[in-house]
Amino acid sequence: MRGDQPLLQVSHVRKHYGAIQALRDINFDVYPGEVVGLVGDNGAGKSTTIRILSGVEVPDGGDVIFEGSKVSLKGPLDAQMLGVETVYQDLALALHLDVASNLFLGREELQRGWRGRFGFLNRKEMMRQAEEILVQMNVQIKDIRQKVGELSGGQRQSIAIARATSRGAKLILLDEPTAALGVQESAKVLELIKKLRSQGVAVILISHTMPHVLEVTDRIVVLRRGQVGGILTTKDTTLEEVVQYITGAKSQHSEKEGVLA
Amino acid sequence: MSNPMPTATTLNSTKHQRINIMEKLGDYWTLCVLVVIILVFGILAPSFFSAFNFLSTTTSATEILLLAIGETFVIITSGIDLSVGAVLGLSGITAGMAMQALGNDALSLIVGILVGLLTGLIFGLVNGFVVAKMNITPFIATLGTMGIASGITFLLSNGADITALPTPLTSFGSGNIASFISYPVIVTALLCVISGIALAKSRFGVHTYAIGSNQEAARRTGINVPRHIIKIYGISGLMAGASGIIVAARFASASPISGQNDELNAIAAVVIGGASLFGGRGNILGTVVGSIIIAVLASGLVIVNVQAYWQTVAVGMIIIAAVFVEQLRHRNK
Amino acid sequence: MTLKKKAAALLASSVLAGMALAVPAGSVYAASKSYTIALVPGMTTDPFYITMNNGAQAEAKKLGVKLLFQGSTAMVASEQLPVVNSLIAKHVNALLVAPADANALTPSLKTAAKQGIKVLTVDTTTADQSFLTAAVTSNNYQGGEAAADALAKAAHDHGDVAIINFDKGVTTADERNAGFMAEMKKYPGMKVVANEYCNDSQTTADSQVSSILLAHPNLVGVFGTNTYAAAGAAEAVKSSGMSKKVKVIAYDAEPEEIQDIKSGFIYGTVAQNPYKEGELAVEYAYEAVTGKKVKIPKSTKLNNLVITQQNVNKPSTKQWIYAESTQK
Ligand SMILES: Nc1ncnc2c1ncn2[C@@H]1O[C@H](COP(=O)(O)OP(=O)(O)OP(=O)(O)O)[C@@H](O)[C@H]1O
Ligand SMILES: [Mg+2]
């Protein structure tokens, strides 16, 4: 799966909130179509890293390099323009709107001609595309005219992820997508992540549920106190080893920068 | 998207299902309440079913309905506009003063109408700006502009009515077709249709619901939320301006006290119509029904010779019932 | 689903129950041969109009007609119009209205007249009177004159006076003002130094009179052209400590005002005769509806009485004091 050039390179990124040094020195990269797990204890800096990559926060120092060139993300829209979509911990769906409207929120399909100029929606086209997207992503929704508020947590998570992919994302950032889900629902979301990989979309997955991380990722970046404690290749590691890195029992701190694994 | 793999299960599961008829009907239960109220009045007093009563009740409903249309947009975004009544009064006065100054001709009429609408629009945009850019809660922001608008109304008018209005305006206000449908009702109906379509069928409408449902989500998908909110309050102000002009036309005078307390009736109409003050829910059809319920109670109770005080009692009961039933409906799902 | 149905049923029945409760049995239909006259006051809660209703009810009872009393709690045309329209839809035989605005009700009242409903105004009236069967009111001009005379007499024809009007553009207010102004000209020693509008607000009247007192040290009297204007004026005079020197004349004879005269808070008041207005209006309406050949005067203006401490306790004054509740 791995191409020659990394899709994303994070280099010496730092961020502090007042006296708290949330990120000290973050270095890792992500290749196209690769699923990277981002793990670590509470407060390790996972969400902060994601917020920087999605343009919500600006780092104090260090570089974010996307497709070979340095980028400065001033807002969520900048990231979206590059093809970086984020599925937030709190989902960011409009619960009163139906599935199709949510999938197309902010980039609705308009009718052709004068009606489009007046902002008339092309509901038919949106429904058609919405079904297509859901089928493609293997997301099961009874009726796409259902309001999102009436769906289960897993279905909502799937829609949020489907929305991110349908916007032509190259990299999707997922912050604890299975945190609030039951066993079956989680399994569906994990399927969805595998699906993204098969379509060439890269994913950064934050999760505290190690079996999930081990199941879907290619590599695992372990954060510890705002630093990268280790980068592991999933197929060569074990649950015990990951936990050792998380707790600091093991560490790969080395002179070498960048990719460690 | 390299390899779409539709499977039998997904095709099957995403097939549209007919939305339950009862559920659809449930959306319009207030309409049933309205029908029941009308039937009760009609049985108690057959003269309730007269053309004149239809004409006068629908006409008197326009004042609140016009405000309630704008208020519907605002409430869907989880805002509230308390200033609409005061802005109605002010718009009537500014329009009236312009027309008084210019005389009794077509130019005066047009300029007057534009001045009235502009007054409403400006106040609406100010509301929007204060809410969206200064981050002041809608309740406080519009409470402030309510006071400002009613103060200016009295400063401008000195408390006196303006009665020198152009004849075309006043004959519009009292005009009708076949003694059945008045011109103000036609204009109001037109505005209802336009705003109803805008809300249900346009991108503007979807964004309105999205902001009320989850403002953060709307922002993250790239919707310019502050600008949209300013537009929404602008619409509300504009409708208040239109209502002010139509009230002045109907009463052949612009009065500084017109519109007082109308905001509460407008909010009541919207809530009876099924909107949620928490945002994301509401529609124009419901608002129309809510406004008509309020107007029908006012006229019907007089016709069956019940003290008019009962109107506010009945409206109060219906508001609480409306919210209660909506809660049940949404808890059921 | 059942919950929904239950809720709907609950609502419908509660609305129906509310109405059944509110509709006095048998009051809905007037007996087919008898006549129905409706009285729409400026405000249903005002003692003046309550007294008028008492007079109208008494006369209606005498004539054997049914009298409805329907209106709004605020003197606002936009709240009065739906009531008037509903009574037109109900097709009462005659409509007695105290219009809150000289123009706003005219189109509807004209429609009523066209439909054969006799339209009379009581107290206030409309600018266009072409369609009216009769207009019965107090002589507000004479009321203004009487106030001027009373103030001049109290001040021994010497000093400055002010007038606080309650509203602009209401016929009664304008006439009281005109009468007062014209009559004051007859007293060479008196001068009207202020002519303000308080918009029916007691606090506005209070602050206006407070400033007038500062600006005009020779002030000897204030005429407040209704209850609120006068009460505000009296409040200002009292707090300035000049109650002895500055006399306040009020309008109307509400029980509270009578109390204020007795206590010296106000000097006097111009009492109208709403009871008589109600009686007369119903009498005229009845004559017009039954087509009796009595000639109905187009305009009737009843004179007023100035009540001061001198006559407040006289037995003949008692009938001029307004009622606070409906007579049974
Ligand atoms: N907005 C903020 N203001 C101040 N401190 C913050 C802010 N956001 C995060 N922090 C701090 O930065 C550190 C890293 O937080 P972050 O949310 O990135 O951790 P996390 O790895 O996502 O933890 P969790 O697993 O609990 O979600 C923590 O010490 C946190 O308290
Ligand atoms: Mg986190």
PDB file of N, CA and C in Angstrom, chain B residues 28-106:
ATOM      1  N   TYR B  28     -49.208  17.562  11.560  1.00  0.00           N
ATOM      2  CA  TYR B  28     -50.213  18.600  11.336  1.00  0.00           C
ATOM      3  C   TYR B  28     -51.343  18.536  12.347  1.00  0.00           C
ATOM      4  N   TRP B  29     -51.039  18.013  13.530  1.00  0.00           N
ATOM      5  CA  TRP B  29     -52.125  17.879  14.493  1.00  0.00           C
ATOM      6  C   TRP B  29     -52.693  19.225  14.911  1.00  0.00           C
ATOM      7  N   THR B  30     -51.850  20.284  14.875  1.00  0.00           N
ATOM      8  CA  THR B  30     -52.391  21.610  15.223  1.00  0.00           C
ATOM      9  C   THR B  30     -53.438  22.046  14.205  1.00  0.00           C
ATOM     10  N   LEU B  31     -53.260  21.596  12.959  1.00  0.00           N
ATOM     11  CA  LEU B  31     -54.260  21.902  11.936  1.00  0.00           C
ATOM     12  C   LEU B  31     -55.599  21.281  12.344  1.00  0.00           C
ATOM     13  N   CYS B  32     -55.535  20.069  12.885  1.00  0.00           N
ATOM     14  CA  CYS B  32     -56.762  19.417  13.352  1.00  0.00           C
ATOM     15  C   CYS B  32     -57.386  20.217  14.490  1.00  0.00           C
ATOM     16  N   VAL B  33     -56.537  20.734  15.382  1.00  0.00           N
ATOM     17  CA  VAL B  33     -57.055  21.553  16.482  1.00  0.00           C
ATOM     18  C   VAL B  33     -57.778  22.773  15.908  1.00  0.00           C
ATOM     19  N   LEU B  34     -57.168  23.397  14.903  1.00  0.00           N
ATOM     20  CA  LEU B  34     -57.780  24.570  14.283  1.00  0.00           C
ATOM     21  C   LEU B  34     -59.147  24.209  13.708  1.00  0.00           C
ATOM     22  N   VAL B  35     -59.198  23.078  12.988  1.00  0.00           N
ATOM     23  CA  VAL B  35     -60.470  22.656  12.385  1.00  0.00           C
ATOM     24  C   VAL B  35     -61.522  22.442  13.472  1.00  0.00           C
ATOM     25  N   VAL B  36     -61.097  21.808  14.569  1.00  0.00           N
ATOM     26  CA  VAL B  36     -62.047  21.567  15.668  1.00  0.00           C
ATOM     27  C   VAL B  36     -62.562  22.896  16.227  1.00  0.00           C
ATOM     28  N   ILE B  37     -61.656  23.827  16.448  1.00  0.00           N
ATOM     29  CA  ILE B  37     -62.063  25.131  16.998  1.00  0.00           C
ATOM     30  C   ILE B  37     -63.061  25.809  16.059  1.00  0.00           C
ATOM     31  N   ILE B  38     -62.758  25.773  14.763  1.00  0.00           N
ATOM     32  CA  ILE B  38     -63.646  26.418  13.784  1.00  0.00           C
ATOM     33  C   ILE B  38     -65.014  25.746  13.805  1.00  0.00           C
ATOM     34  N   LEU B  39     -65.017  24.407  13.854  1.00  0.00           N
ATOM     35  CA  LEU B  39     -66.301  23.689  13.868  1.00  0.00           C
ATOM     36  C   LEU B  39     -67.103  24.044  15.115  1.00  0.00           C
ATOM     37  N   VAL B  40     -66.404  24.090  16.258  1.00  0.00           N
ATOM     38  CA  VAL B  40     -67.111  24.407  17.509  1.00  0.00           C
ATOM     39  C   VAL B  40     -67.757  25.783  17.418  1.00  0.00           C
ATOM     40  N   PHE B  41     -67.006  26.759  16.963  1.00  0.00           N
ATOM     41  CA  PHE B  41     -67.564  28.105  16.826  1.00  0.00           C
ATOM     42  C   PHE B  41     -68.728  28.121  15.846  1.00  0.00           C
ATOM     43  N   GLY B  42     -68.543  27.412  14.728  1.00  0.00           N
ATOM     44  CA  GLY B  42     -69.578  27.393  13.706  1.00  0.00           C
ATOM     45  C   GLY B  42     -70.877  26.795  14.223  1.00  0.00           C
ATOM     46  N   ILE B  43     -70.741  25.760  15.060  1.00  0.00           N
ATOM     47  CA  ILE B  43     -71.949  25.125  15.598  1.00  0.00           C
ATOM     48  C   ILE B  43     -72.610  26.040  16.634  1.00  0.00           C
ATOM     49  N   LEU B  44     -71.784  26.671  17.466  1.00  0.00           N
ATOM     50  CA  LEU B  44     -72.341  27.545  18.500  1.00  0.00           C
ATOM     51  C   LEU B  44     -72.971  28.798  17.898  1.00  0.00           C
ATOM     52  N   ALA B  45     -72.376  29.296  16.837  1.00  0.00           N
ATOM     53  CA  ALA B  45     -72.887  30.526  16.218  1.00  0.00           C
ATOM     54  C   ALA B  45     -72.700  30.441  14.718  1.00  0.00           C
ATOM     55  N   PRO B  46     -73.785  30.087  14.012  1.00  0.00           N
ATOM     56  CA  PRO B  46     -73.667  29.899  12.560  1.00  0.00           C
ATOM     57  C   PRO B  46     -73.108  31.118  11.828  1.00  0.00           C
ATOM     58  N   SER B  47     -73.315  32.306  12.395  1.00  0.00           N
ATOM     59  CA  SER B  47     -72.798  33.494  11.701  1.00  0.00           C
ATOM     60  C   SER B  47     -71.274  33.497  11.654  1.00  0.00           C
ATOM     61  N   PHE B  48     -70.645  32.593  12.415  1.00  0.00           N
ATOM     62  CA  PHE B  48     -69.193  32.464  12.349  1.00  0.00           C
ATOM     63  C   PHE B  48     -68.761  32.100  10.929  1.00  0.00           C
ATOM     64  N   PHE B  49     -69.602  31.329  10.241  1.00  0.00           N
ATOM     65  CA  PHE B  49     -69.270  30.898   8.876  1.00  0.00           C
ATOM     66  C   PHE B  49     -69.689  31.911   7.825  1.00  0.00           C
ATOM     67  N   SER B  50     -69.591  33.193   8.118  1.00  0.00           N
ATOM     68  CA  SER B  50     -69.991  34.175   7.112  1.00  0.00           C
ATOM     69  C   SER B  50     -68.772  34.648   6.344  1.00  0.00           C
ATOM     70  N   ALA B  51     -69.027  35.121   5.124  1.00  0.00           N
ATOM     71  CA  ALA B  51     -67.937  35.641   4.301  1.00  0.00           C
ATOM     72  C   ALA B  51     -67.259  36.799   5.021  1.00  0.00           C
ATOM     73  N   PHE B  52     -68.065  37.632   5.679  1.00  0.00           N
ATOM     74  CA  PHE B  52     -67.474  38.789   6.343  1.00  0.00           C
ATOM     75  C   PHE B  52     -66.517  38.367   7.448  1.00  0.00           C
ATOM     76  N   ASN B  53     -66.921  37.340   8.206  1.00  0.00           N
ATOM     77  CA  ASN B  53     -66.045  36.891   9.292  1.00  0.00           C
ATOM     78  C   ASN B  53     -64.761  36.300   8.743  1.00  0.00           C
ATOM     79  N   PHE B  54     -64.888  35.587   7.618  1.00  0.00           N
ATOM     80  CA  PHE B  54     -63.679  35.054   6.979  1.00  0.00           C
ATOM     81  C   PHE B  54     -62.760  36.202   6.584  1.00  0.00           C
ATOM     82  N   LEU B  55     -63.372  37.180   5.931  1.00  0.00           N
ATOM     83  CA  LEU B  55     -62.606  38.343   5.473  1.00  0.00           C
ATOM     84  C   LEU B  55     -61.902  39.026   6.644  1.00  0.00           C
ATOM     85  N   SER B  56     -62.658  39.307   7.703  1.00  0.00           N
ATOM     86  CA  SER B  56     -62.070  40.114   8.773  1.00  0.00           C
ATOM     87  C   SER B  56     -61.107  39.303   9.633  1.00  0.00           C
ATOM     88  N   THR B  57     -61.403  38.011   9.845  1.00  0.00           N
ATOM     89  CA  THR B  57     -60.497  37.213  10.676  1.00  0.00           C
ATOM     90  C   THR B  57     -59.168  36.973   9.969  1.00  0.00           C
ATOM     91  N   THR B  58     -59.241  36.631   8.680  1.00  0.00           N
ATOM     92  CA  THR B  58     -57.980  36.408   7.960  1.00  0.00           C
ATOM     93  C   THR B  58     -57.185  37.706   7.883  1.00  0.00           C
ATOM     94  N   THR B  59     -57.892  38.824   7.700  1.00  0.00           N
ATOM     95  CA  THR B  59     -57.176  40.094   7.611  1.00  0.00           C
ATOM     96  C   THR B  59     -56.505  40.427   8.932  1.00  0.00           C
ATOM     97  N   SER B  60     -57.215  40.210  10.032  1.00  0.00           N
ATOM     98  CA  SER B  60     -56.591  40.572  11.308  1.00  0.00           C
ATOM     99  C   SER B  60     -55.455  39.606  11.643  1.00  0.00           C
ATOM    100  N   ALA B  61     -55.490  38.399  11.066  1.00  0.00           N
ATOM    101  CA  ALA B  61     -54.400  37.443  11.314  1.00  0.00           C
ATOM    102  C   ALA B  61     -53.092  37.881  10.664  1.00  0.00           C
ATOM    103  N   THR B  62     -53.181  38.736   9.631  1.00  0.00           N
ATOM    104  CA  THR B  62     -51.960  39.070   8.879  1.00  0.00           C
ATOM    105  C   THR B  62     -50.919  39.763   9.746  1.00  0.00           C
ATOM    106  N   GLU B  63     -51.372  40.584  10.694  1.00  0.00           N
ATOM    107  CA  GLU B  63     -50.425  41.360  11.507  1.00  0.00           C
ATOM    108  C   GLU B  63     -49.450  40.422  12.230  1.00  0.00           C
ATOM    109  N   ILE B  64     -50.011  39.437  12.935  1.00  0.00           N
ATOM    110  CA  ILE B  64     -49.175  38.509  13.689  1.00  0.00           C
ATOM    111  C   ILE B  64     -48.448  37.559  12.742  1.00  0.00           C
ATOM    112  N   LEU B  65     -49.157  37.130  11.699  1.00  0.00           N
ATOM    113  CA  LEU B  65     -48.577  36.133  10.796  1.00  0.00           C
ATOM    114  C   LEU B  65     -47.306  36.654  10.134  1.00  0.00           C
ATOM    115  N   LEU B  66     -47.342  37.906   9.677  1.00  0.00           N
ATOM    116  CA  LEU B  66     -46.157  38.455   9.021  1.00  0.00           C
ATOM    117  C   LEU B  66     -44.963  38.452   9.980  1.00  0.00           C
ATOM    118  N   LEU B  67     -45.215  38.851  11.220  1.00  0.00           N
ATOM    119  CA  LEU B  67     -44.124  38.816  12.203  1.00  0.00           C
ATOM    120  C   LEU B  67     -43.681  37.376  12.442  1.00  0.00           C
ATOM    121  N   ALA B  68     -44.657  36.483  12.502  1.00  0.00           N
ATOM    122  CA  ALA B  68     -44.365  35.092  12.848  1.00  0.00           C
ATOM    123  C   ALA B  68     -43.549  34.402  11.751  1.00  0.00           C
ATOM    124  N   ILE B  69     -43.710  34.825  10.498  1.00  0.00           N
ATOM    125  CA  ILE B  69     -42.899  34.238   9.427  1.00  0.00           C
ATOM    126  C   ILE B  69     -41.429  34.495   9.714  1.00  0.00           C
ATOM    127  N   GLY B  70     -41.093  35.763   9.966  1.00  0.00           N
ATOM    128  CA  GLY B  70     -39.704  36.095  10.278  1.00  0.00           C
ATOM    129  C   GLY B  70     -39.241  35.383  11.536  1.00  0.00           C
ATOM    130  N   GLU B  71     -40.137  35.367  12.519  1.00  0.00           N
ATOM    131  CA  GLU B  71     -39.803  34.738  13.806  1.00  0.00           C
ATOM    132  C   GLU B  71     -39.533  33.239  13.616  1.00  0.00           C
ATOM    133  N   THR B  72     -40.208  32.611  12.647  1.00  0.00           N
ATOM    134  CA  THR B  72     -39.987  31.187  12.380  1.00  0.00           C
ATOM    135  C   THR B  72     -38.533  30.945  11.983  1.00  0.00           C
ATOM    136  N   PHE B  73     -38.032  31.764  11.063  1.00  0.00           N
ATOM    137  CA  PHE B  73     -36.631  31.629  10.644  1.00  0.00           C
ATOM    138  C   PHE B  73     -35.718  31.768  11.856  1.00  0.00           C
ATOM    139  N   VAL B  74     -35.988  32.796  12.652  1.00  0.00           N
ATOM    140  CA  VAL B  74     -35.121  33.075  13.796  1.00  0.00           C
ATOM    141  C   VAL B  74     -35.159  31.918  14.790  1.00  0.00           C
ATOM    142  N   ILE B  75     -36.367  31.451  15.084  1.00  0.00           N
ATOM    143  CA  ILE B  75     -36.498  30.397  16.102  1.00  0.00           C
ATOM    144  C   ILE B  75     -35.873  29.096  15.614  1.00  0.00           C
ATOM    145  N   ILE B  76     -35.948  28.822  14.310  1.00  0.00           N
ATOM    146  CA  ILE B  76     -35.323  27.600  13.788  1.00  0.00           C
ATOM    147  C   ILE B  76     -33.810  27.630  14.026  1.00  0.00           C
ATOM    148  N   THR B  77     -33.218  28.833  13.972  1.00  0.00           N
ATOM    149  CA  THR B  77     -31.777  28.903  14.247  1.00  0.00           C
ATOM    150  C   THR B  77     -31.491  28.905  15.747  1.00  0.00           C
ATOM    151  N   SER B  78     -32.524  28.631  16.544  1.00  0.00           N
ATOM    152  CA  SER B  78     -32.462  28.625  18.004  1.00  0.00           C
ATOM    153  C   SER B  78     -32.275  30.023  18.577  1.00  0.00           C
ATOM    154  N   GLY B  79     -32.666  31.028  17.796  1.00  0.00           N
ATOM    155  CA  GLY B  79     -32.658  32.402  18.298  1.00  0.00           C
ATOM    156  C   GLY B  79     -34.041  32.830  18.731  1.00  0.00           C
ATOM    157  N   ILE B  80     -34.182  34.095  19.057  1.00  0.00           N
ATOM    158  CA  ILE B  80     -35.497  34.663  19.346  1.00  0.00           C
ATOM    159  C   ILE B  80     -35.417  36.145  18.988  1.00  0.00           C
ATOM    160  N   ASP B  81     -36.498  36.691  18.483  1.00  0.00           N
ATOM    161  CA  ASP B  81     -36.508  38.112  18.144  1.00  0.00           C
ATOM    162  C   ASP B  81     -37.640  38.798  18.891  1.00  0.00           C
ATOM    163  N   LEU B  82     -37.284  39.476  19.971  1.00  0.00           N
ATOM    164  CA  LEU B  82     -38.297  40.164  20.777  1.00  0.00           C
ATOM    165  C   LEU B  82     -38.624  41.541  20.223  1.00  0.00           C
ATOM    166  N   SER B  83     -37.855  41.987  19.232  1.00  0.00           N
ATOM    167  CA  SER B  83     -38.005  43.373  18.795  1.00  0.00           C
ATOM    168  C   SER B  83     -39.071  43.554  17.717  1.00  0.00           C
ATOM    169  N   VAL B  84     -39.626  42.445  17.194  1.00  0.00           N
ATOM    170  CA  VAL B  84     -40.476  42.573  16.007  1.00  0.00           C
ATOM    171  C   VAL B  84     -41.683  43.487  16.227  1.00  0.00           C
ATOM    172  N   GLY B  85     -42.311  43.421  17.398  1.00  0.00           N
ATOM    173  CA  GLY B  85     -43.472  44.272  17.652  1.00  0.00           C
ATOM    174  C   GLY B  85     -43.093  45.746  17.624  1.00  0.00           C
ATOM    175  N   ALA B  86     -42.013  46.069  18.314  1.00  0.00           N
ATOM    176  CA  ALA B  86     -41.571  47.462  18.362  1.00  0.00           C
ATOM    177  C   ALA B  86     -41.120  47.941  16.990  1.00  0.00           C
ATOM    178  N   VAL B  87     -40.454  47.040  16.236  1.00  0.00           N
ATOM    179  CA  VAL B  87     -40.000  47.417  14.898  1.00  0.00           C
ATOM    180  C   VAL B  87     -41.207  47.627  13.977  1.00  0.00           C
ATOM    181  N   LEU B  88     -42.243  46.827  14.177  1.00  0.00           N
ATOM    182  CA  LEU B  88     -43.493  47.033  13.424  1.00  0.00           C
ATOM    183  C   LEU B  88     -43.985  48.466  13.634  1.00  0.00           C
ATOM    184  N   GLY B  89     -44.064  48.877  14.899  1.00  0.00           N
ATOM    185  CA  GLY B  89     -44.542  50.224  15.208  1.00  0.00           C
ATOM    186  C   GLY B  89     -43.660  51.286  14.581  1.00  0.00           C
ATOM    187  N   LEU B  90     -42.339  51.098  14.711  1.00  0.00           N
ATOM    188  CA  LEU B  90     -41.414  52.102  14.181  1.00  0.00           C
ATOM    189  C   LEU B  90     -41.499  52.185  12.660  1.00  0.00           C
ATOM    190  N   SER B  91     -41.560  51.025  11.997  1.00  0.00           N
ATOM    191  CA  SER B  91     -41.622  51.024  10.535  1.00  0.00           C
ATOM    192  C   SER B  91     -42.876  51.741  10.051  1.00  0.00           C
ATOM    193  N   GLY B  92     -43.997  51.508  10.743  1.00  0.00           N
ATOM    194  CA  GLY B  92     -45.229  52.197  10.374  1.00  0.00           C
ATOM    195  C   GLY B  92     -45.053  53.704  10.480  1.00  0.00           C
ATOM    196  N   ILE B  93     -44.397  54.138  11.563  1.00  0.00           N
ATOM    197  CA  ILE B  93     -44.220  55.579  11.781  1.00  0.00           C
ATOM    198  C   ILE B  93     -43.264  56.179  10.751  1.00  0.00           C
ATOM    199  N   THR B  94     -42.133  55.503  10.490  1.00  0.00           N
ATOM    200  CA  THR B  94     -41.193  56.089   9.510  1.00  0.00           C
ATOM    201  C   THR B  94     -41.823  56.124   8.126  1.00  0.00           C
ATOM    202  N   ALA B  95     -42.520  55.026   7.767  1.00  0.00           N
ATOM    203  CA  ALA B  95     -43.195  55.016   6.464  1.00  0.00           C
ATOM    204  C   ALA B  95     -44.234  56.133   6.425  1.00  0.00           C
ATOM    205  N   GLY B  96     -45.017  56.258   7.496  1.00  0.00           N
ATOM    206  CA  GLY B  96     -46.066  57.272   7.568  1.00  0.00           C
ATOM    207  C   GLY B  96     -45.494  58.678   7.472  1.00  0.00           C
ATOM    208  N   MET B  97     -44.391  58.909   8.180  1.00  0.00           N
ATOM    209  CA  MET B  97     -43.804  60.253   8.145  1.00  0.00           C
ATOM    210  C   MET B  97     -43.290  60.589   6.754  1.00  0.00           C
ATOM    211  N   ALA B  98     -42.675  59.595   6.096  1.00  0.00           N
ATOM    212  CA  ALA B  98     -42.184  59.837   4.738  1.00  0.00           C
ATOM    213  C   ALA B  98     -43.351  60.182   3.823  1.00  0.00           C
ATOM    214  N   MET B  99     -44.437  59.440   3.961  1.00  0.00           N
ATOM    215  CA  MET B  99     -45.571  59.658   3.065  1.00  0.00           C
ATOM    216  C   MET B  99     -46.253  60.988   3.381  1.00  0.00           C
ATOM    217  N   GLN B 100     -46.313  61.319   4.668  1.00  0.00           N
ATOM    218  CA  GLN B 100     -46.906  62.591   5.069  1.00  0.00           C
ATOM    219  C   GLN B 100     -46.109  63.752   4.474  1.00  0.00           C
ATOM    220  N   ALA B 101     -44.779  63.586   4.482  1.00  0.00           N
ATOM    221  CA  ALA B 101     -43.935  64.665   3.982  1.00  0.00           C
ATOM    222  C   ALA B 101     -44.039  64.825   2.472  1.00  0.00           C
ATOM    223  N   LEU B 102     -44.257  63.703   1.775  1.00  0.00           N
ATOM    224  CA  LEU B 102     -44.202  63.751   0.310  1.00  0.00           C
ATOM    225  C   LEU B 102     -45.563  63.990  -0.333  1.00  0.00           C
ATOM    226  N   GLY B 103     -46.627  63.844   0.421  1.00  0.00           N
ATOM    227  CA  GLY B 103     -47.947  64.123  -0.142  1.00  0.00           C
ATOM    228  C   GLY B 103     -48.680  62.873  -0.572  1.00  0.00           C
ATOM    229  N   ASN B 104     -49.727  63.097  -1.346  1.00  0.00           N
ATOM    230  CA  ASN B 104     -50.661  62.013  -1.634  1.00  0.00           C
ATOM    231  C   ASN B 104     -50.516  61.518  -3.069  1.00  0.00           C
ATOM    232  N   ASP B 105     -49.326  61.064  -3.443  1.00  0.00           N
ATOM    233  CA  ASP B 105     -49.203  60.556  -4.813  1.00  0.00           C
ATOM    234  C   ASP B 105     -48.437  59.229  -4.845  1.00  0.00           C
ATOM    235  N   ALA B 106     -48.256  58.712  -6.038  1.00  0.00           N
ATOM    236  CA  ALA B 106     -47.659  57.389  -6.186  1.00  0.00           C
ATOM    237  C   ALA B 106     -46.216  57.370  -5.682  1.00  0.00           C
TER     238      ALA B 106
END
